Amino acid sequence: MLAAQNLEVSYFVDNFKAGQSVRVGDKLIETRRPDALLAEERGTFAVLVGITTEPALTQVTAQLLGMGFAAGTDYYVMTRENLRKLLTVKLSFAELLTAREWSDDLGNVITVGEGCNISGTVSVCGCGNQIHIGNNVSIDNLSVTVSANNSELRIGDYVRRAGGGESITTVTINGIYGYTTLAPKVRFGENVSFNYNLLLFTNGSDIIIGKDCMLSSDIAIKTIVGHSMYDLHSGAQLVKPKPIHIQDHVWVGMNAVLLGNAAVGTGSVVGSYAVVAKKYPNNCAIAGNPARIVRRDIAWRGEH
């Protein structure tokens, strides 16, 4: 990623791995102690990557100041947020509807089919991410944010935002920080419709929506709550992302929340304000918090 931004890696800086070498492409990069490197490289511009906590940042900058190095002249602190900004590409759907295809040197690819009417933006940070939008997709004010590697967003033909009024459709695919080895997938099947304010958020697990689904307004679909939670004694992480699967021809009522591990069977109905976090069979109606089956062997038909 750094090479694609015309940045050269000269050294890795690590107290504990000094003297070791790390392969980057076809080049071996030496790991140096920070005090030795700074003493030898005075006058050059160093980039410190991955200062993630305020105490660590305060300690490092105090040490550099004590050695006579000036911020912005002799060194630059590259926080995670700064690195994200540096490597993020932001595109408008107005551009993409004209170009129909976009790619970069990091293997990120976006394609848009024929007959689409989409407004909004796409932000991509990472490598090998794929965004493919089918034909005749109609979504106003669509906001797509990808911070991952090798993720996929696929929107099938005839997916559309139904109804009038102001709305925002948000799709956030996160996998680059915290769950670096995962490559999440978000997929909309063909002929899916939804009303205003649909939110999809994944931090490492898949969200799959089958074909011919009808989603109402103010629906949240999230594979994880978005914050870390740990066991007080063991330190084990208690909240991990889990996949969500909505099968074909499912109707989801307004203000429903679908969380990690939710799976709704074909032909089923999710009631308004339901909180769904487990698996349910085909052709059933579920409602409540937590959602439970209120009727079996049902079918539904609706214009959407």
CSV table of C-alpha atoms in Angstrom, one decimal:
chain,number,residue,atom,x,y,z
A,1,MET,CA,0.0,0.0,0.0
A,2,LEU,CA,2.8,2.4,0.8
A,3,ALA,CA,4.6,1.8,-2.5
A,4,ALA,CA,1.4,2.6,-4.3
A,5,GLN,CA,1.4,6.0,-2.6
A,6,ASN,CA,5.0,6.6,-3.6
A,7,LEU,CA,6.3,6.1,-0.1
A,8,GLU,CA,9.4,4.0,0.5
A,9,VAL,CA,10.0,1.8,3.5
A,10,SER,CA,13.5,2.4,4.8
A,11,TYR,CA,13.3,0.7,8.2
A,12,PHE,CA,11.0,-0.9,10.6
A,13,VAL,CA,11.3,0.4,14.2
A,14,ASP,CA,10.9,-2.1,17.0
A,15,ASN,CA,12.8,-2.4,20.3
A,16,PHE,CA,12.2,-6.1,20.6
A,17,LYS,CA,13.0,-7.2,17.0
A,18,ALA,CA,16.0,-5.1,16.3
A,19,GLY,CA,18.4,-6.7,13.9
A,20,GLN,CA,15.8,-8.8,12.2
A,21,SER,CA,14.7,-8.3,8.6
A,22,VAL,CA,11.2,-8.3,7.1
A,23,ARG,CA,10.5,-9.0,3.5
A,24,VAL,CA,8.4,-6.4,1.7
A,25,GLY,CA,7.9,-7.5,-1.9
A,26,ASP,CA,11.4,-8.4,-3.3
A,27,LYS,CA,13.2,-6.3,-0.7
A,28,LEU,CA,14.4,-7.1,2.8
A,29,ILE,CA,13.8,-4.3,5.3
A,30,GLU,CA,16.0,-4.1,8.4
A,31,THR,CA,14.5,-3.6,11.8
A,32,ARG,CA,16.3,-0.9,14.0
A,33,ARG,CA,16.1,0.3,17.5
A,34,PRO,CA,14.4,3.7,17.6
A,35,ASP,CA,17.2,5.4,19.6
A,36,ALA,CA,19.9,4.1,17.3
A,37,LEU,CA,18.0,5.0,14.1
A,38,LEU,CA,17.2,8.5,15.3
A,39,ALA,CA,20.8,9.1,16.3
A,40,GLU,CA,22.1,8.0,12.8
A,41,GLU,CA,19.4,9.6,10.7
A,42,ARG,CA,19.2,13.1,12.0
A,43,GLY,CA,18.0,15.5,9.3
A,44,THR,CA,15.8,12.9,7.6
A,45,PHE,CA,12.1,12.7,7.7
A,46,ALA,CA,10.8,9.7,9.6
A,47,VAL,CA,7.3,8.3,9.7
A,48,LEU,CA,6.1,6.5,12.8
A,49,VAL,CA,3.3,4.2,12.0
A,50,GLY,CA,0.8,2.6,14.4
A,51,ILE,CA,0.9,4.9,17.5
A,52,THR,CA,-2.6,3.9,18.7
A,53,THR,CA,-2.9,5.1,22.3
A,54,GLU,CA,-2.6,8.6,23.8
A,55,PRO,CA,0.0,7.5,26.5
A,56,ALA,CA,2.2,5.9,23.9
A,57,LEU,CA,2.0,9.0,21.7
A,58,THR,CA,2.9,11.3,24.6
A,59,GLN,CA,5.9,9.1,25.6
A,60,VAL,CA,7.3,8.9,22.1
A,61,THR,CA,6.9,12.5,21.3
A,62,ALA,CA,8.5,13.5,24.6
A,63,GLN,CA,11.5,11.3,23.8
A,64,LEU,CA,11.9,12.8,20.4
A,65,LEU,CA,11.6,16.3,21.7
A,66,GLY,CA,14.3,15.6,24.3
A,67,MET,CA,16.6,14.4,21.6
A,68,GLY,CA,16.2,17.7,19.7
A,69,PHE,CA,13.8,16.5,16.9
A,70,ALA,CA,11.0,18.8,15.8
A,71,ALA,CA,7.5,17.6,14.9
A,72,GLY,CA,6.7,18.1,11.2
A,73,THR,CA,10.3,18.8,10.4
A,74,ASP,CA,12.3,15.8,11.6
A,75,TYR,CA,9.5,13.3,12.2
A,76,TYR,CA,5.8,12.8,11.6
A,77,VAL,CA,3.5,10.7,13.8
A,78,MET,CA,1.3,8.5,11.6
A,79,THR,CA,-1.7,7.4,13.7
A,80,ARG,CA,-4.1,4.8,12.4
A,81,GLU,CA,-6.6,7.6,11.5
A,82,ASN,CA,-3.9,9.5,9.5
A,83,LEU,CA,-2.9,6.3,7.7
A,84,ARG,CA,-6.5,5.6,6.8
A,85,LYS,CA,-6.9,9.1,5.4
A,86,LEU,CA,-3.7,8.8,3.4
A,87,LEU,CA,-4.8,5.5,1.7
A,88,THR,CA,-8.5,6.2,1.3
A,89,VAL,CA,-9.9,6.9,-2.2
A,90,LYS,CA,-13.3,8.6,-2.3
A,91,LEU,CA,-15.4,8.5,-5.5
A,92,SER,CA,-18.9,9.8,-6.3
A,93,PHE,CA,-21.5,7.7,-8.0
A,94,ALA,CA,-21.9,10.5,-10.6
A,95,GLU,CA,-18.3,9.6,-11.7
A,96,LEU,CA,-18.8,5.9,-11.5
A,97,LEU,CA,-22.1,6.0,-13.5
A,98,THR,CA,-20.2,7.7,-16.3
A,99,ALA,CA,-17.0,5.6,-16.2
A,100,ARG,CA,-18.9,2.3,-15.4
A,101,GLU,CA,-15.6,0.8,-14.1
A,102,TRP,CA,-12.8,1.9,-11.8
A,103,SER,CA,-9.6,0.2,-10.5
A,104,ASP,CA,-6.4,1.2,-8.8
A,105,ASP,CA,-2.9,-0.3,-8.3
A,106,LEU,CA,-3.9,-1.9,-5.0
A,107,GLY,CA,-6.3,-4.3,-6.8
A,108,ASN,CA,-9.5,-2.5,-5.8
A,109,VAL,CA,-12.2,-2.7,-8.5
A,110,ILE,CA,-15.6,-1.1,-8.8
A,111,THR,CA,-18.1,-1.9,-11.7
A,112,VAL,CA,-21.5,-0.4,-12.3
A,113,GLY,CA,-24.1,-2.0,-14.7
A,114,GLU,CA,-26.5,-0.5,-17.2
A,115,GLY,CA,-29.5,1.6,-16.4
A,116,CYS,CA,-28.5,2.5,-12.9
A,117,ASN,CA,-29.7,5.6,-11.0
A,118,ILE,CA,-27.5,6.0,-8.0
A,119,SER,CA,-26.4,9.0,-6.0
A,120,GLY,CA,-23.9,9.2,-3.1
A,121,THR,CA,-20.2,8.2,-2.5
A,122,VAL,CA,-17.9,5.3,-2.2
A,123,SER,CA,-14.8,5.4,0.0
A,124,VAL,CA,-12.2,2.6,-0.3
A,125,CYS,CA,-9.2,1.9,2.0
A,126,GLY,CA,-7.3,-1.4,1.6
A,127,CYS,CA,-6.3,-3.9,-1.1
A,128,GLY,CA,-8.2,-6.3,-3.4
A,129,ASN,CA,-11.7,-5.0,-2.6
A,130,GLN,CA,-14.4,-5.7,-5.1
A,131,ILE,CA,-17.6,-3.7,-5.5
A,132,HIS,CA,-19.9,-4.9,-8.3
A,133,ILE,CA,-23.3,-3.2,-8.9
A,134,GLY,CA,-25.8,-4.9,-11.3
A,135,ASN,CA,-28.1,-3.5,-13.9
A,136,ASN,CA,-31.1,-1.2,-13.2
A,137,VAL,CA,-30.1,-0.5,-9.6
A,138,SER,CA,-31.8,2.6,-8.2
A,139,ILE,CA,-30.6,4.0,-4.8
A,140,ASP,CA,-30.4,7.6,-3.8
A,141,ASN,CA,-27.9,8.9,-1.2
A,142,LEU,CA,-26.0,5.6,-1.0
A,143,SER,CA,-22.9,5.8,1.3
A,144,VAL,CA,-20.4,2.9,0.9
A,145,THR,CA,-17.3,2.8,3.2
A,146,VAL,CA,-14.8,0.0,2.8
A,147,SER,CA,-11.8,-0.4,5.2
A,148,ALA,CA,-10.7,-3.9,4.5
A,149,ASN,CA,-8.7,-6.2,2.3
A,150,ASN,CA,-10.2,-8.6,-0.3
A,151,SER,CA,-13.8,-7.8,0.7
A,152,GLU,CA,-16.7,-7.9,-1.6
A,153,LEU,CA,-19.9,-5.8,-2.0
A,154,ARG,CA,-22.3,-7.2,-4.7
A,155,ILE,CA,-25.6,-5.5,-5.4
A,156,GLY,CA,-27.8,-7.6,-7.8
A,157,ASP,CA,-30.0,-6.4,-10.7
A,158,TYR,CA,-33.1,-4.3,-9.9
A,159,VAL,CA,-32.2,-3.6,-6.3
A,160,ARG,CA,-33.9,-0.3,-5.4
A,161,ARG,CA,-34.8,2.1,-2.7
A,162,ALA,CA,-38.6,2.3,-2.7
A,163,GLY,CA,-40.8,5.2,-1.4
A,164,GLY,CA,-40.3,8.9,-1.2
A,165,GLY,CA,-38.7,11.4,1.3
A,166,GLU,CA,-35.2,12.0,2.4
A,167,SER,CA,-33.2,8.8,3.1
A,168,ILE,CA,-29.6,7.5,3.5
A,169,THR,CA,-28.5,4.0,2.7
A,170,THR,CA,-25.3,3.1,4.6
A,171,VAL,CA,-23.0,0.1,3.9
A,172,THR,CA,-19.9,-0.1,6.0
A,173,ILE,CA,-17.4,-3.0,5.5
A,174,ASN,CA,-14.7,-3.0,8.1
A,175,GLY,CA,-11.9,-5.5,8.3
A,176,ILE,CA,-8.6,-3.7,8.2
A,177,TYR,CA,-8.2,-2.9,11.9
A,178,GLY,CA,-8.9,-5.4,14.5
A,179,TYR,CA,-9.8,-8.3,12.2
A,180,THR,CA,-7.1,-8.1,9.6
A,181,THR,CA,-7.3,-11.7,8.3
A,182,LEU,CA,-11.0,-11.6,7.4
A,183,ALA,CA,-12.4,-10.7,4.0
A,184,PRO,CA,-16.1,-9.9,4.6
A,185,LYS,CA,-18.8,-10.2,1.9
A,186,VAL,CA,-22.0,-8.1,1.6
A,187,ARG,CA,-24.4,-9.3,-1.1
A,188,PHE,CA,-27.9,-8.1,-2.2
A,189,GLY,CA,-29.8,-10.6,-4.4
A,190,GLU,CA,-31.8,-9.5,-7.4
A,191,ASN,CA,-35.1,-7.6,-6.9
A,192,VAL,CA,-34.5,-6.5,-3.3
A,193,SER,CA,-36.4,-3.3,-2.3
A,194,PHE,CA,-36.0,-1.3,0.9
A,195,ASN,CA,-37.4,2.0,2.2
A,196,TYR,CA,-35.5,4.9,3.9
A,197,ASN,CA,-32.6,4.7,6.2
A,198,LEU,CA,-31.1,1.2,5.8
A,199,LEU,CA,-27.9,0.5,7.7
A,200,LEU,CA,-25.6,-2.4,7.0
A,201,PHE,CA,-22.4,-2.8,9.1
A,202,THR,CA,-19.9,-5.6,9.1
A,203,ASN,CA,-16.6,-5.9,11.0
A,204,GLY,CA,-15.3,-9.1,9.4
A,205,SER,CA,-18.3,-11.4,8.8
A,206,ASP,CA,-20.6,-11.8,5.8
A,207,ILE,CA,-24.1,-10.2,5.3
A,208,ILE,CA,-26.1,-12.0,2.7
A,209,ILE,CA,-29.5,-10.8,1.6
A,210,GLY,CA,-31.3,-13.2,-0.8
A,211,LYS,CA,-33.4,-12.3,-3.9
A,212,ASP,CA,-36.9,-10.8,-3.9
A,213,CYS,CA,-36.7,-9.5,-0.3
A,214,MET,CA,-38.7,-6.5,0.9
A,215,LEU,CA,-37.2,-4.4,3.7
A,216,SER,CA,-39.1,-1.6,5.4
A,217,SER,CA,-37.7,1.6,6.9
A,218,ASP,CA,-35.1,2.2,9.6
A,219,ILE,CA,-33.6,-1.3,9.6
A,220,ALA,CA,-30.2,-2.0,11.1
A,221,ILE,CA,-28.2,-5.1,10.0
A,222,LYS,CA,-25.0,-5.4,12.0
A,223,THR,CA,-22.6,-8.4,12.4
A,224,ILE,CA,-21.1,-6.9,15.6
A,225,VAL,CA,-22.2,-4.1,18.0
A,226,GLY,CA,-19.2,-2.0,17.0
A,227,HIS,CA,-17.4,-1.8,20.3
A,228,SER,CA,-15.0,-4.3,22.1
A,229,MET,CA,-16.1,-6.1,25.2
A,230,TYR,CA,-13.7,-8.2,27.3
A,231,ASP,CA,-13.8,-10.6,30.2
A,232,LEU,CA,-12.6,-8.8,33.3
A,233,HIS,CA,-10.5,-11.7,34.5
A,234,SER,CA,-9.2,-13.5,31.4
A,235,GLY,CA,-9.1,-10.6,29.0
A,236,ALA,CA,-10.8,-12.7,26.4
A,237,GLN,CA,-12.9,-10.8,23.8
A,238,LEU,CA,-16.5,-11.5,24.4
A,239,VAL,CA,-18.0,-9.9,21.3
A,240,LYS,CA,-16.9,-11.3,17.9
A,241,PRO,CA,-18.5,-10.7,14.4
A,242,LYS,CA,-20.8,-13.4,13.2
A,243,PRO,CA,-22.5,-13.7,9.8
A,244,ILE,CA,-26.1,-12.7,8.9
A,245,HIS,CA,-28.1,-14.5,6.3
A,246,ILE,CA,-31.5,-13.4,5.0
A,247,GLN,CA,-32.7,-16.0,2.5
A,248,ASP,CA,-35.0,-15.4,-0.5
A,249,HIS,CA,-38.4,-13.7,-0.3
A,250,VAL,CA,-38.2,-12.4,3.2
A,251,TRP,CA,-40.2,-9.4,4.4
A,252,VAL,CA,-38.6,-7.3,7.2
A,253,GLY,CA,-40.7,-4.8,9.1
A,254,MET,CA,-39.8,-1.3,10.1
A,255,ASN,CA,-37.2,-0.7,12.9
A,256,ALA,CA,-36.1,-4.3,13.0
A,257,VAL,CA,-32.6,-5.1,14.1
A,258,LEU,CA,-30.7,-8.1,12.8
A,259,LEU,CA,-27.5,-8.9,14.6
A,260,GLY,CA,-24.6,-11.4,14.1
A,261,ASN,CA,-25.7,-15.1,13.9
A,262,ALA,CA,-29.2,-14.1,12.5
A,263,ALA,CA,-30.5,-16.4,9.8
A,264,VAL,CA,-34.0,-16.0,8.5
A,265,GLY,CA,-35.5,-18.7,6.3
A,266,THR,CA,-37.1,-18.3,2.9
A,267,GLY,CA,-40.6,-16.9,2.8
A,268,SER,CA,-40.5,-15.7,6.4
A,269,VAL,CA,-41.7,-12.4,7.9
A,270,VAL,CA,-39.8,-10.3,10.5
A,271,GLY,CA,-42.1,-8.1,12.6
A,272,SER,CA,-41.5,-4.4,13.3
A,273,TYR,CA,-39.1,-3.7,16.1
A,274,ALA,CA,-38.0,-7.3,16.3
A,275,VAL,CA,-34.4,-8.0,17.4
A,276,VAL,CA,-33.1,-11.0,15.6
A,277,ALA,CA,-29.9,-12.9,16.6
A,278,LYS,CA,-30.5,-16.6,15.9
A,279,LYS,CA,-31.7,-18.9,13.2
A,280,TYR,CA,-35.3,-19.3,12.1
A,281,PRO,CA,-36.9,-21.7,9.6
A,282,ASN,CA,-38.6,-21.1,6.3
A,283,ASN,CA,-42.2,-19.7,6.1
A,284,CYS,CA,-42.5,-18.5,9.7
A,285,ALA,CA,-43.4,-15.1,11.3
A,286,ILE,CA,-41.2,-13.9,14.0
A,287,ALA,CA,-41.6,-10.9,16.4
A,288,GLY,CA,-40.4,-9.4,19.7
A,289,ASN,CA,-37.1,-8.8,21.6
A,290,PRO,CA,-35.6,-11.3,21.4
A,291,ALA,CA,-37.5,-12.5,18.3
A,292,ARG,CA,-39.5,-15.6,18.6
A,293,ILE,CA,-41.7,-17.6,16.2
A,294,VAL,CA,-45.3,-16.4,16.5
A,295,ARG,CA,-46.7,-18.4,13.6
A,296,ARG,CA,-45.5,-21.2,11.3
A,297,ASP,CA,-46.4,-22.3,7.7
A,298,ILE,CA,-47.2,-18.8,6.4
A,299,ALA,CA,-46.7,-17.2,3.0
A,300,TRP,CA,-46.7,-13.5,2.0
A,301,ARG,CA,-47.1,-11.5,-1.2
A,302,GLY,CA,-46.5,-7.8,-1.6
A,303,GLU,CA,-45.8,-5.1,-4.2
A,304,HIS,CA,-42.3,-3.7,-3.9
